[in-house]
XYZ file of C-alpha atoms in Angstrom:
721
model
C 194.732 14.148 39.937
C 195.105 14.437 36.136
C 198.327 15.885 34.796
C 199.828 16.537 31.393
C 202.949 14.440 31.993
C 203.879 12.211 29.079
C 205.620 9.861 31.496
C 202.260 8.412 32.517
C 202.071 6.790 29.085
C 198.268 6.495 29.071
C 196.472 7.473 25.875
C 192.843 6.933 24.898
C 191.811 6.207 21.293
C 188.144 5.980 20.421
C 187.467 2.894 18.276
C 185.832 3.578 14.934
C 182.432 2.123 14.182
C 183.788 0.289 11.148
C 186.669 -2.107 11.696
C 189.737 -0.946 9.827
C 191.589 -3.277 7.524
C 195.087 -4.122 8.713
C 197.701 -2.842 6.271
C 200.286 -5.205 4.851
C 203.738 -4.242 3.611
C 202.579 -4.294 -0.005
C 199.897 -1.707 0.845
C 202.605 0.899 1.469
C 203.586 0.598 -2.200
C 200.047 1.360 -3.326
C 199.623 4.588 -5.250
C 196.386 6.363 -4.433
C 195.813 7.285 -8.078
C 196.484 3.814 -9.424
C 194.927 1.475 -6.883
C 196.336 -1.727 -5.420
C 197.463 -3.408 -8.656
C 200.386 -1.065 -9.330
C 201.509 -1.190 -5.706
C 201.408 -4.986 -5.550
C 203.443 -5.265 -8.748
C 206.083 -2.878 -7.424
C 206.157 -4.751 -4.124
C 206.670 -8.085 -5.902
C 209.471 -6.722 -8.081
C 211.125 -5.121 -5.049
C 210.882 -8.334 -3.037
C 212.339 -10.425 -5.891
C 215.329 -8.102 -6.250
C 215.746 -7.932 -2.455
C 215.871 -11.743 -2.205
C 218.263 -12.010 -5.152
C 220.652 -9.466 -3.633
C 220.571 -11.279 -0.296
C 221.090 -14.742 -1.819
C 223.867 -13.709 -4.192
C 225.806 -11.816 -1.536
C 225.594 -14.740 0.911
C 226.912 -17.107 -1.756
C 229.657 -14.621 -2.578
C 230.628 -14.250 1.081
C 230.838 -18.035 1.433
C 233.094 -18.233 -1.614
C 235.362 -15.498 -0.256
C 235.591 -17.193 3.154
C 236.022 -20.679 1.700
C 239.839 -20.668 1.784
C 240.154 -19.524 5.395
C 237.369 -21.867 6.545
C 238.984 -24.856 4.823
C 242.277 -23.979 6.527
C 240.552 -23.959 9.920
C 238.934 -27.335 9.190
C 242.337 -28.814 8.313
C 243.770 -27.309 11.509
C 241.164 -28.943 13.762
C 241.587 -32.303 11.992
C 245.363 -32.075 12.357
C 245.083 -31.196 16.051
C 242.837 -34.189 16.610
C 245.308 -36.535 14.939
C 248.227 -35.337 17.134
C 246.677 -36.913 20.208
C 246.848 -40.378 18.691
C 250.539 -40.348 17.628
C 253.071 -42.057 19.831
C 256.194 -40.034 19.026
C 257.717 -37.684 21.606
C 257.132 -34.431 19.630
C 253.423 -35.180 19.241
C 253.083 -35.963 22.954
C 254.722 -32.667 23.879
C 252.353 -30.851 21.533
C 249.384 -32.739 22.974
C 250.084 -31.236 26.403
C 249.125 -27.824 24.996
C 245.701 -26.595 23.875
C 245.617 -26.118 20.079
C 244.479 -22.554 19.369
C 243.635 -20.888 16.071
C 244.049 -17.090 16.093
C 241.614 -15.981 13.388
C 242.229 -12.339 12.405
C 239.015 -11.107 10.749
C 239.520 -7.344 10.731
C 237.623 -4.458 12.276
C 234.416 -5.077 10.303
C 232.774 -6.602 13.390
C 229.181 -6.707 11.980
C 230.383 -9.180 9.319
C 231.914 -11.603 11.819
C 228.649 -13.311 12.804
C 228.132 -14.699 9.311
C 231.721 -16.033 9.233
C 231.434 -17.748 12.619
C 228.059 -19.226 11.732
C 229.500 -20.771 8.561
C 232.518 -22.012 10.522
C 230.347 -23.673 13.184
C 228.212 -25.399 10.572
C 231.244 -26.695 8.657
C 232.910 -27.974 11.834
C 229.780 -29.828 12.895
C 229.386 -31.367 9.445
C 232.994 -32.381 8.768
C 234.952 -32.628 12.036
C 233.040 -32.746 15.308
C 229.523 -32.296 16.668
C 230.938 -30.655 19.806
C 231.174 -26.928 18.962
C 230.372 -24.021 21.298
C 230.488 -20.302 20.455
C 230.615 -17.638 23.161
C 230.599 -13.822 23.224
C 232.068 -11.458 25.795
C 228.746 -9.792 26.639
C 227.365 -13.064 28.039
C 230.555 -14.077 29.888
C 231.222 -11.311 32.373
C 232.498 -13.710 35.035
C 234.233 -17.090 34.996
C 231.123 -18.943 36.164
C 229.093 -17.410 33.338
C 231.707 -18.399 30.753
C 231.845 -21.939 32.110
C 228.057 -22.114 32.162
C 227.660 -20.977 28.529
C 230.317 -23.392 27.262
C 228.907 -26.419 29.066
C 225.306 -25.614 28.158
C 226.081 -25.354 24.469
C 228.230 -28.462 24.398
C 226.055 -30.732 26.574
C 222.726 -29.237 25.493
C 221.491 -29.102 29.078
C 220.944 -26.637 31.937
C 223.848 -25.853 34.242
C 223.638 -24.994 37.935
C 226.036 -22.163 38.800
C 226.898 -22.037 42.494
C 224.052 -21.211 44.884
C 222.764 -18.025 43.182
C 219.024 -18.071 42.772
C 219.305 -15.548 39.927
C 221.187 -18.048 37.785
C 218.554 -20.772 37.993
C 216.743 -21.302 34.705
C 214.047 -23.570 33.512
C 215.121 -26.868 32.014
C 215.059 -27.036 28.250
C 213.323 -29.792 26.408
C 215.342 -31.177 23.514
C 214.440 -34.181 21.362
C 211.545 -34.996 23.615
C 213.766 -35.479 26.709
C 213.810 -33.220 29.775
C 217.350 -32.511 30.992
C 217.986 -32.064 34.691
C 220.401 -29.585 36.247
C 224.078 -30.621 36.206
C 226.833 -29.108 38.324
C 228.858 -26.618 36.239
C 232.446 -27.886 36.105
C 234.867 -29.291 33.551
C 234.912 -32.629 35.354
C 231.205 -32.946 34.535
C 232.033 -32.145 30.905
C 234.760 -34.830 30.914
C 232.323 -37.422 32.273
C 229.756 -36.427 29.663
C 232.367 -36.594 26.879
C 233.549 -40.046 27.996
C 229.988 -41.311 27.999
C 229.404 -39.844 24.544
C 232.552 -41.362 23.027
C 231.861 -44.801 24.554
C 228.338 -44.684 23.187
C 229.589 -43.790 19.689
C 232.315 -46.503 19.777
C 229.695 -49.213 20.359
C 228.076 -48.467 16.994
C 227.540 -50.869 14.118
C 230.857 -52.600 13.391
C 230.051 -53.124 9.730
C 229.365 -49.451 9.086
C 231.665 -47.850 6.486
C 234.127 -45.316 7.984
C 235.203 -41.986 6.578
C 238.765 -40.847 5.878
C 239.372 -40.260 9.629
C 240.962 -43.042 11.674
C 238.942 -45.070 14.128
C 240.361 -43.252 17.177
C 239.715 -39.867 15.592
C 236.127 -40.777 14.874
C 235.564 -42.061 18.413
C 237.228 -39.032 20.051
C 236.290 -35.918 18.063
C 237.717 -32.624 19.338
C 235.759 -30.197 21.493
C 235.904 -26.793 19.785
C 235.268 -23.557 21.707
C 234.970 -20.357 19.628
C 235.600 -16.987 21.288
C 233.928 -14.618 18.813
C 235.266 -11.290 20.118
C 238.498 -11.910 22.011
C 239.296 -8.219 22.622
C 236.018 -7.708 24.515
C 236.610 -10.529 27.020
C 237.764 -9.790 30.546
C 241.473 -10.798 30.528
C 241.265 -12.246 34.034
C 238.253 -14.385 33.150
C 239.987 -15.669 30.019
C 243.204 -16.458 31.907
C 241.397 -18.432 34.614
C 239.399 -20.371 32.032
C 242.543 -21.359 30.103
C 244.325 -22.416 33.311
C 241.386 -24.636 34.291
C 241.115 -26.157 30.816
C 244.850 -26.957 30.731
C 244.382 -29.337 33.677
C 241.878 -31.413 31.701
C 243.688 -31.461 28.364
C 244.607 -35.138 28.877
C 240.969 -36.151 29.270
C 239.363 -33.649 26.909
C 240.613 -32.898 23.333
C 240.018 -29.146 23.467
C 240.555 -26.768 20.535
C 240.212 -22.989 20.885
C 239.424 -20.521 18.100
C 240.025 -16.854 18.919
C 238.171 -14.297 16.803
C 240.443 -11.226 16.634
C 239.391 -7.897 15.130
C 242.629 -5.903 15.545
C 245.993 -7.723 15.526
C 247.491 -11.001 16.837
C 249.425 -9.038 19.468
C 246.120 -8.854 21.355
C 246.816 -12.351 22.692
C 250.153 -11.264 24.177
C 248.527 -8.184 25.685
C 245.681 -10.112 27.315
C 247.522 -13.280 28.372
C 250.769 -13.420 30.373
C 253.484 -15.853 29.305
C 252.504 -18.361 31.994
C 249.068 -18.658 30.350
C 249.947 -18.238 26.666
C 252.593 -20.979 27.011
C 249.719 -23.414 27.608
C 248.412 -22.693 24.091
C 249.750 -23.940 20.779
C 248.783 -20.939 18.634
C 248.546 -20.873 14.842
C 247.669 -17.679 12.969
C 244.975 -17.434 10.273
C 244.380 -14.238 8.300
C 241.145 -13.627 6.392
C 240.728 -11.385 3.375
C 240.555 -7.687 4.166
C 237.146 -6.027 4.242
C 238.159 -3.743 1.364
C 238.793 -6.811 -0.808
C 235.384 -8.133 0.200
C 233.758 -4.837 -0.753
C 235.577 -4.697 -4.101
C 234.322 -8.190 -4.967
C 230.758 -7.377 -3.890
C 230.718 -4.200 -5.987
C 232.144 -6.059 -8.993
C 229.500 -8.790 -8.814
C 226.526 -6.780 -7.568
C 226.838 -3.153 -8.693
C 228.913 -3.501 -11.863
C 226.638 -6.040 -13.499
C 223.731 -5.864 -15.903
C 222.039 -8.800 -14.148
C 220.532 -6.405 -11.595
C 218.192 -3.882 -13.273
C 218.249 -1.647 -10.189
C 221.076 0.923 -10.255
C 222.574 3.561 -7.950
C 223.650 6.954 -9.192
C 227.048 8.409 -8.326
C 225.980 10.350 -5.216
C 224.166 7.427 -3.578
C 227.023 5.038 -4.313
C 229.506 7.567 -2.965
C 227.507 7.874 0.268
C 227.480 4.089 0.771
C 231.201 3.768 0.063
C 231.996 6.706 2.374
C 230.009 5.135 5.222
C 231.922 1.894 4.651
C 235.358 3.533 4.585
C 234.884 6.062 7.403
C 232.520 4.294 9.824
C 232.400 0.505 10.175
C 234.108 -1.258 7.215
C 231.099 -3.565 7.188
C 230.209 -5.219 3.884
C 227.000 -6.435 5.508
C 225.932 -2.873 6.281
C 226.891 -1.826 2.746
C 224.475 -4.465 1.409
C 221.806 -3.176 3.802
C 222.363 0.297 2.342
C 221.821 -1.069 -1.176
C 218.654 -2.826 -0.025
C 217.420 0.351 1.663
C 217.975 2.267 -1.588
C 216.082 -0.453 -3.443
C 213.142 -0.195 -1.038
C 213.071 3.610 -1.219
C 213.224 3.569 -5.021
C 210.293 1.195 -5.465
C 208.295 3.017 -2.802
C 208.842 6.551 -4.141
C 208.924 5.927 -7.900
C 205.621 4.620 -9.381
C 207.396 3.972 -12.701
C 209.688 1.448 -10.984
C 207.387 -1.226 -12.442
C 209.767 -0.936 -15.431
C 212.815 -1.689 -13.247
C 213.015 -5.392 -14.023
C 214.381 -7.780 -16.617
C 214.041 -6.867 -20.271
C 211.105 -9.119 -21.236
C 209.057 -8.235 -18.172
C 209.856 -4.525 -18.541
C 208.626 -4.475 -22.150
C 205.447 -6.241 -21.074
C 204.880 -3.751 -18.239
C 205.373 -0.822 -20.634
C 202.363 -1.896 -22.690
C 200.276 -2.145 -19.488
C 201.035 1.372 -18.239
C 197.930 3.340 -17.341
C 197.191 6.849 -18.566
C 198.235 8.282 -15.205
C 201.632 6.555 -15.363
C 202.103 7.704 -18.939
C 201.596 11.249 -17.703
C 204.359 10.572 -15.208
C 206.605 9.421 -18.058
C 206.059 12.771 -19.785
C 207.227 14.565 -16.629
C 210.580 12.748 -16.456
C 213.493 15.153 -17.171
C 215.187 12.679 -19.520
C 211.977 12.179 -21.507
C 211.434 15.947 -21.768
C 214.898 16.290 -23.305
C 214.067 13.468 -25.702
C 210.802 15.151 -26.785
C 212.560 18.486 -27.388
C 214.897 16.824 -29.887
C 212.013 15.463 -31.998
C 210.158 17.060 -34.894
C 207.021 19.116 -34.032
C 204.720 16.450 -35.466
C 206.413 13.716 -33.459
C 206.257 15.864 -30.330
C 202.512 16.231 -30.722
C 202.054 12.460 -31.067
C 204.220 11.745 -28.019
C 202.248 14.164 -25.867
C 198.739 13.265 -27.052
C 198.734 9.676 -28.343
C 199.065 7.117 -25.534
C 199.391 4.157 -27.909
C 202.267 5.754 -29.797
C 203.866 6.782 -26.505
C 203.835 3.163 -25.308
C 205.584 2.008 -28.490
C 208.234 4.702 -28.103
C 208.727 3.809 -24.424
C 209.127 0.176 -25.429
C 211.905 1.116 -27.855
C 213.555 3.373 -25.262
C 213.544 0.587 -22.653
C 215.234 -1.725 -25.179
C 217.894 0.931 -25.755
C 218.383 1.334 -21.988
C 218.957 -2.402 -21.527
C 221.391 -2.441 -24.478
C 223.223 0.500 -22.917
C 223.736 -1.412 -19.653
C 224.751 -4.563 -21.506
C 227.531 -2.713 -23.354
C 228.483 -0.256 -20.589
C 230.050 -2.676 -18.105
C 232.360 -4.627 -20.477
C 233.714 -1.368 -21.944
C 234.172 -0.057 -18.379
C 236.206 -3.166 -17.506
C 238.178 -2.781 -20.715
C 239.109 0.824 -19.897
C 239.989 -0.152 -16.325
C 242.249 -2.942 -17.622
C 244.196 -0.429 -19.702
C 244.500 2.358 -17.119
C 244.940 0.443 -13.835
C 248.492 -0.573 -14.794
C 249.617 3.021 -15.446
C 251.764 4.928 -12.922
C 249.857 7.053 -10.383
C 246.552 5.466 -11.492
C 245.127 8.524 -13.329
C 241.603 7.018 -13.431
C 241.769 5.230 -10.085
C 243.228 1.978 -8.848
C 239.818 0.360 -8.196
C 237.182 0.006 -10.884
C 234.593 1.599 -8.599
C 236.549 4.876 -8.806
C 236.375 4.784 -12.607
C 232.677 3.864 -12.422
C 231.954 6.908 -10.251
C 233.713 9.172 -12.774
C 231.650 7.711 -15.612
C 228.415 8.163 -13.644
C 229.059 11.843 -12.966
C 230.020 13.073 -16.442
C 231.508 12.045 -19.770
C 234.755 10.383 -18.825
C 236.558 11.452 -22.028
C 236.151 15.103 -20.985
C 238.167 14.426 -17.841
C 241.774 15.657 -17.656
C 242.851 12.380 -16.058
C 241.465 10.539 -19.072
C 243.625 12.625 -21.407
C 246.670 12.011 -19.214
C 245.974 8.269 -19.192
C 245.891 8.095 -22.982
C 249.137 10.067 -23.216
C 250.740 7.469 -20.963
C 249.244 4.652 -23.038
C 250.931 6.135 -26.115
C 254.257 5.582 -24.361
C 253.761 1.846 -23.842
C 256.129 -0.630 -25.426
C 254.908 -3.244 -27.883
C 254.747 -6.239 -25.507
C 252.975 -4.262 -22.779
C 250.377 -2.883 -25.164
C 249.688 -6.292 -26.762
C 249.194 -7.864 -23.312
C 246.669 -5.192 -22.296
C 244.776 -5.417 -25.594
C 244.545 -9.202 -25.238
C 243.006 -8.751 -21.784
C 240.500 -6.298 -23.249
C 239.566 -8.828 -25.938
C 238.976 -11.483 -23.256
C 236.660 -9.113 -21.382
C 234.641 -8.205 -24.475
C 234.359 -11.835 -25.635
C 232.208 -12.693 -22.605
C 229.382 -10.412 -23.801
C 226.858 -11.738 -26.321
C 226.124 -8.466 -28.059
C 226.441 -7.514 -31.740
C 228.376 -4.339 -30.988
C 230.735 -6.149 -28.636
C 231.264 -8.975 -31.136
C 232.169 -6.421 -33.806
C 234.521 -4.737 -31.333
C 236.226 -8.068 -30.603
C 236.726 -8.701 -34.334
C 238.340 -5.281 -34.818
C 240.501 -5.756 -31.739
C 241.720 -9.153 -32.931
C 242.587 -7.624 -36.308
C 244.684 -5.005 -34.551
C 246.426 -7.680 -32.493
C 247.246 -9.666 -35.640
C 248.703 -6.520 -37.232
C 250.947 -6.055 -34.201
C 252.231 -9.591 -34.593
C 252.803 -9.151 -38.326
C 255.218 -6.254 -37.968
C 258.341 -7.180 -39.962
C 261.663 -7.837 -38.343
C 263.234 -4.701 -39.764
C 260.589 -2.519 -38.213
C 261.028 -4.265 -34.882
C 264.781 -3.798 -35.038
C 264.358 -0.092 -35.719
C 261.781 0.056 -32.966
C 264.243 -1.183 -30.343
C 266.227 2.047 -30.639
C 263.068 4.172 -30.833
C 261.449 2.544 -27.810
C 264.485 3.258 -25.689
C 263.699 6.950 -26.248
C 259.928 7.139 -26.684
C 258.684 4.368 -24.385
C 260.183 4.966 -20.947
C 257.177 3.617 -19.048
C 259.321 1.450 -16.811
C 261.441 4.450 -15.935
C 258.280 6.454 -15.266
C 257.072 3.771 -12.884
C 260.306 4.100 -10.957
C 260.422 7.902 -11.133
C 257.048 8.958 -9.796
C 257.987 12.637 -9.596
C 255.184 14.645 -11.233
C 257.573 17.262 -12.635
C 259.700 14.566 -14.268
C 256.585 12.967 -15.758
C 255.425 16.250 -17.318
C 258.892 16.912 -18.659
C 259.039 13.480 -20.310
C 255.616 13.959 -21.913
C 256.651 17.325 -23.371
C 259.836 15.811 -24.765
C 257.799 13.006 -26.331
C 255.477 15.484 -28.034
C 258.392 17.520 -29.430
C 260.184 14.418 -30.696
C 257.030 13.199 -32.444
C 256.621 16.496 -34.262
C 260.228 16.440 -35.398
C 260.276 12.982 -36.968
C 258.081 10.610 -38.880
C 256.076 8.022 -36.925
C 257.272 4.412 -37.083
C 254.903 1.588 -38.196
C 254.510 0.519 -34.554
C 253.564 4.038 -33.451
C 251.002 4.314 -36.237
C 249.460 1.006 -35.231
C 249.572 1.945 -31.547
C 247.740 5.199 -32.231
C 245.171 3.307 -34.292
C 244.528 0.870 -31.422
C 244.146 3.665 -28.877
C 241.817 5.590 -31.197
C 239.699 2.455 -31.438
C 239.530 2.233 -27.633
C 238.714 5.951 -27.449
C 235.833 5.536 -29.916
C 234.586 2.537 -27.929
C 234.582 4.591 -24.726
C 232.770 7.543 -26.323
C 230.135 5.202 -27.796
C 229.280 3.230 -24.656
C 230.431 5.102 -21.517
C 228.164 8.125 -21.683
C 226.611 9.068 -18.301
C 223.353 7.258 -17.366
C 221.561 10.595 -17.009
C 221.962 11.048 -20.762
C 219.866 7.909 -21.341
C 216.117 8.418 -21.745
C 213.966 6.813 -18.979
C 217.033 6.256 -16.804
C 215.004 7.486 -13.799
C 213.013 4.232 -13.694
C 216.183 2.234 -12.865
C 218.482 4.699 -11.067
C 217.943 5.779 -7.479
C 219.291 9.277 -6.838
C 218.143 10.446 -3.380
C 221.473 10.429 -1.540
C 220.078 12.676 1.229
C 217.478 10.037 2.155
C 220.100 7.285 2.320
C 222.426 9.448 4.394
C 219.592 10.391 6.773
C 218.663 6.734 7.339
C 222.184 5.304 7.622
C 223.991 8.268 9.225
C 221.507 9.109 11.928
C 222.203 12.065 14.252
C 220.590 11.151 17.601
C 221.267 14.489 19.310
C 219.600 16.442 16.503
C 216.552 14.169 16.593
C 216.244 14.452 20.366
C 216.544 18.232 20.296
C 213.960 18.462 17.527
C 211.548 16.266 19.504
C 211.985 18.288 22.704
C 211.675 21.619 20.892
C 208.702 20.664 18.698
C 206.728 17.875 20.398
C 203.725 18.537 18.142
C 205.398 16.898 15.135
C 205.924 13.697 17.126
C 202.762 13.518 19.247
C 200.390 15.153 16.712
C 198.441 16.850 19.495
C 196.783 20.130 18.425
C 197.175 21.650 21.899
C 200.975 21.451 21.461
C 201.006 23.394 18.203
C 202.690 26.808 18.409
C 203.546 29.338 15.735
C 206.496 31.239 17.196
C 208.631 28.155 17.852
C 208.034 28.209 21.626
C 206.864 25.190 23.597
C 203.269 25.106 24.766
C 202.621 25.045 28.500
C 200.615 21.852 27.874
C 203.710 20.067 26.548
C 205.256 17.068 28.330
C 207.312 17.868 31.409
C 210.656 17.096 29.794
C 209.907 19.499 26.917
C 209.108 22.308 29.340
C 212.239 21.749 31.424
C 214.352 21.496 28.255
C 212.982 24.800 26.931
C 213.603 26.519 30.284
C 217.156 25.188 30.511
C 217.962 26.770 27.129
C 217.410 30.174 28.714
C 220.044 29.542 31.405
C 223.812 29.893 31.414
C 226.510 27.357 32.174
C 225.253 26.690 35.715
C 221.524 26.295 36.436
C 220.022 26.982 39.867
C 217.696 24.060 40.561
C 215.318 26.053 42.777
C 214.896 28.841 40.201
C 214.406 26.177 37.532
C 211.739 24.488 39.673
C 209.864 27.754 40.263
C 209.847 28.578 36.555
C 208.628 25.067 35.729
C 205.853 25.285 38.345
C 204.661 28.621 36.934
C 204.376 27.170 33.416
C 202.606 24.002 34.578
C 200.180 25.937 36.764
C 199.183 28.030 33.746
C 198.547 24.814 31.827
C 196.211 23.621 34.589
C 194.033 26.740 34.158
C 194.893 28.504 37.406
C 194.309 32.249 37.555
C 197.508 34.268 37.186
C 196.492 36.359 40.232
C 195.734 33.330 42.341
C 197.849 32.497 45.365
C 198.309 28.945 44.021
C 200.090 30.081 40.869
C 203.765 29.078 41.079
C 203.222 27.197 44.342
C 205.306 24.033 44.520
C 203.421 20.973 45.720
C 204.629 17.395 46.039
C 203.231 16.282 42.656
C 204.859 19.101 40.694
C 208.084 18.583 42.602
C 208.125 14.872 41.728
C 207.349 15.577 38.072
C 210.154 18.140 37.931
C 212.655 15.715 39.468
C 211.693 13.078 36.923
C 212.064 15.504 33.996
C 215.475 16.696 35.247
C 216.606 13.070 35.651
C 215.537 12.331 32.075
C 217.510 15.331 30.788
C 220.550 14.147 32.738
C 220.147 10.664 31.262
C 220.011 12.132 27.750
C 223.220 14.076 28.395
C 221.957 17.660 28.494
C 222.980 18.387 32.094
C 225.154 16.921 34.847
C 225.665 17.508 38.549
C 228.545 19.757 39.574
C 230.731 20.011 42.663
C 231.075 23.783 42.358
C 227.621 24.402 43.822
C 225.516 21.641 45.327
C 222.207 23.254 44.391
C 223.218 23.763 40.764
C 223.624 21.585 37.680
C 225.943 22.199 34.724
C 224.623 22.592 31.219
C 226.381 20.372 28.630
C 224.928 21.307 25.236
C 224.889 24.587 23.369
C 223.228 25.631 20.136
C 219.956 24.572 18.599
C 219.171 21.619 16.389
């Protein structure tokens, strides 16, 4: 009997007479008006930037984790050496299992990369015997023992007599391993055989810095990636068993902790934790990781692809309020990159300067028309003379030359923007209450949104800077000069020269002026007092007093020079920190669709499910399911019909009434006459389909069984999607 149930999962597609070409990923970048060449170029540029982001962030993560990983390597080497010392203290320590408590933070998605790097470094520098286990694969003690032994011995373990645990033997290095009984005594025998085999090596072979005993008996390292997720009882039993073999097996544990070191005390009683010699290791916080990634990846002119303020704010908000995962933040940047190159045909200009200028001259007429439609280019055209406007709109050759010049200006803007941003951050981050933000990303977001010098916080920051003492101001200006010196740009070189001249003038102030300044600074430069007194009312009062005192007396030579230096910084900011939207052709480099990024990264499963159940046509693309009034067709899948009927009920739903209503709708879909005796009649097939649909709704969380009435179910969701 044929039914309309989607649960059957059987669909028929008639093959076309002509075999269709299979689409590759680069085909999705193809613009229908431009052909494959434009799409392939955009795909190549996107892939190059994608790979560069991935490579650079991995290198950066390794550099950030280098200190903690080196500390763990030294710890395992030190633990190995304790076993070979003859003094009493070392022997007492050798009776315990050395354990490293590695606190990594709550950014759990980033932990895999850290543990992978740790395992590789341990195998290269300390011991080949390293096993990593996770809680999800170690629900019972036998499973934990099995995983540890399999990964250390590289063989298949037999666990008890359960047939479900039997697995096929793995073939490694051309040899077929047979099943071995799963116990630590088997591991000890295997380890003894391994160490004897390695000790009978070539006697003339040059040794490393480790002693002979340490080389012959390397430690056995077991890494527990997610300690909090392990069953405490399983972990306790495993530690108790391992403690009995510590004389025969040089074990070292590494606990991966996401919350706090007190987790060990909570999970392990004193009788078990006393068998461990625990040393604490603390990694960098995830916020420090993110700050470094943003500094190197976002705030750099090496990456032509940019994010506007809203997109960057979405990514940072997801990081701070959801998972603290730097890895997911990078995925968000890569998603934005993919969306930008897919949706913007002019992204062929989002590349390095030389390649961008070459691509400008190869733009087709259709892409040049797209250039004319850009909001920033329209503003640029409106500022030109009528004759120039006519040439820009009608002469493609002239338009290409102008676009070439505009792309050069855009690259110069980025080259000068970031050093001046760092310079401003250097000056303002040391001020009390951080008027422009403590992190540079906060200042960057302000600059992206609007002209920073129009901000009230910017005015407040410069008022505070005018209260700085001589030594403090010179130190900050020297840091600014160091930042600007790193940039090979004519404008930045000129700025460095002017800044160095100002610094030399500060140093050339005569002794008499400095002596007079000591008294003046005690009144007009109370920055240290302001840092202690963070009361906002007191700060405003001090600023007003400063303004009145300045009006009443003549400025000292230091104050004149200080004002000159701050005016120079102000001019530098106004010249180079204008918002990106004010730059012509900025759309080719900046991705601005924050709603798309939020929709992809902040998915709302309930809304999607409700939309699918309410409007199955948009998902199945079946014309018979299309309705105009928002109702569900009687030919819709069973779960859609039951969902629509349950929306018409109250808090409790009578199952029999629900079944009768469902049967009436389905019978109409089968073409039965409304006056027929069979309409609304419940048969076994309809009953079974209804039960399945209700079970699916219960699984999705729309209803649940209730003890109030046995023949009723309770409705759990209210409101539409």
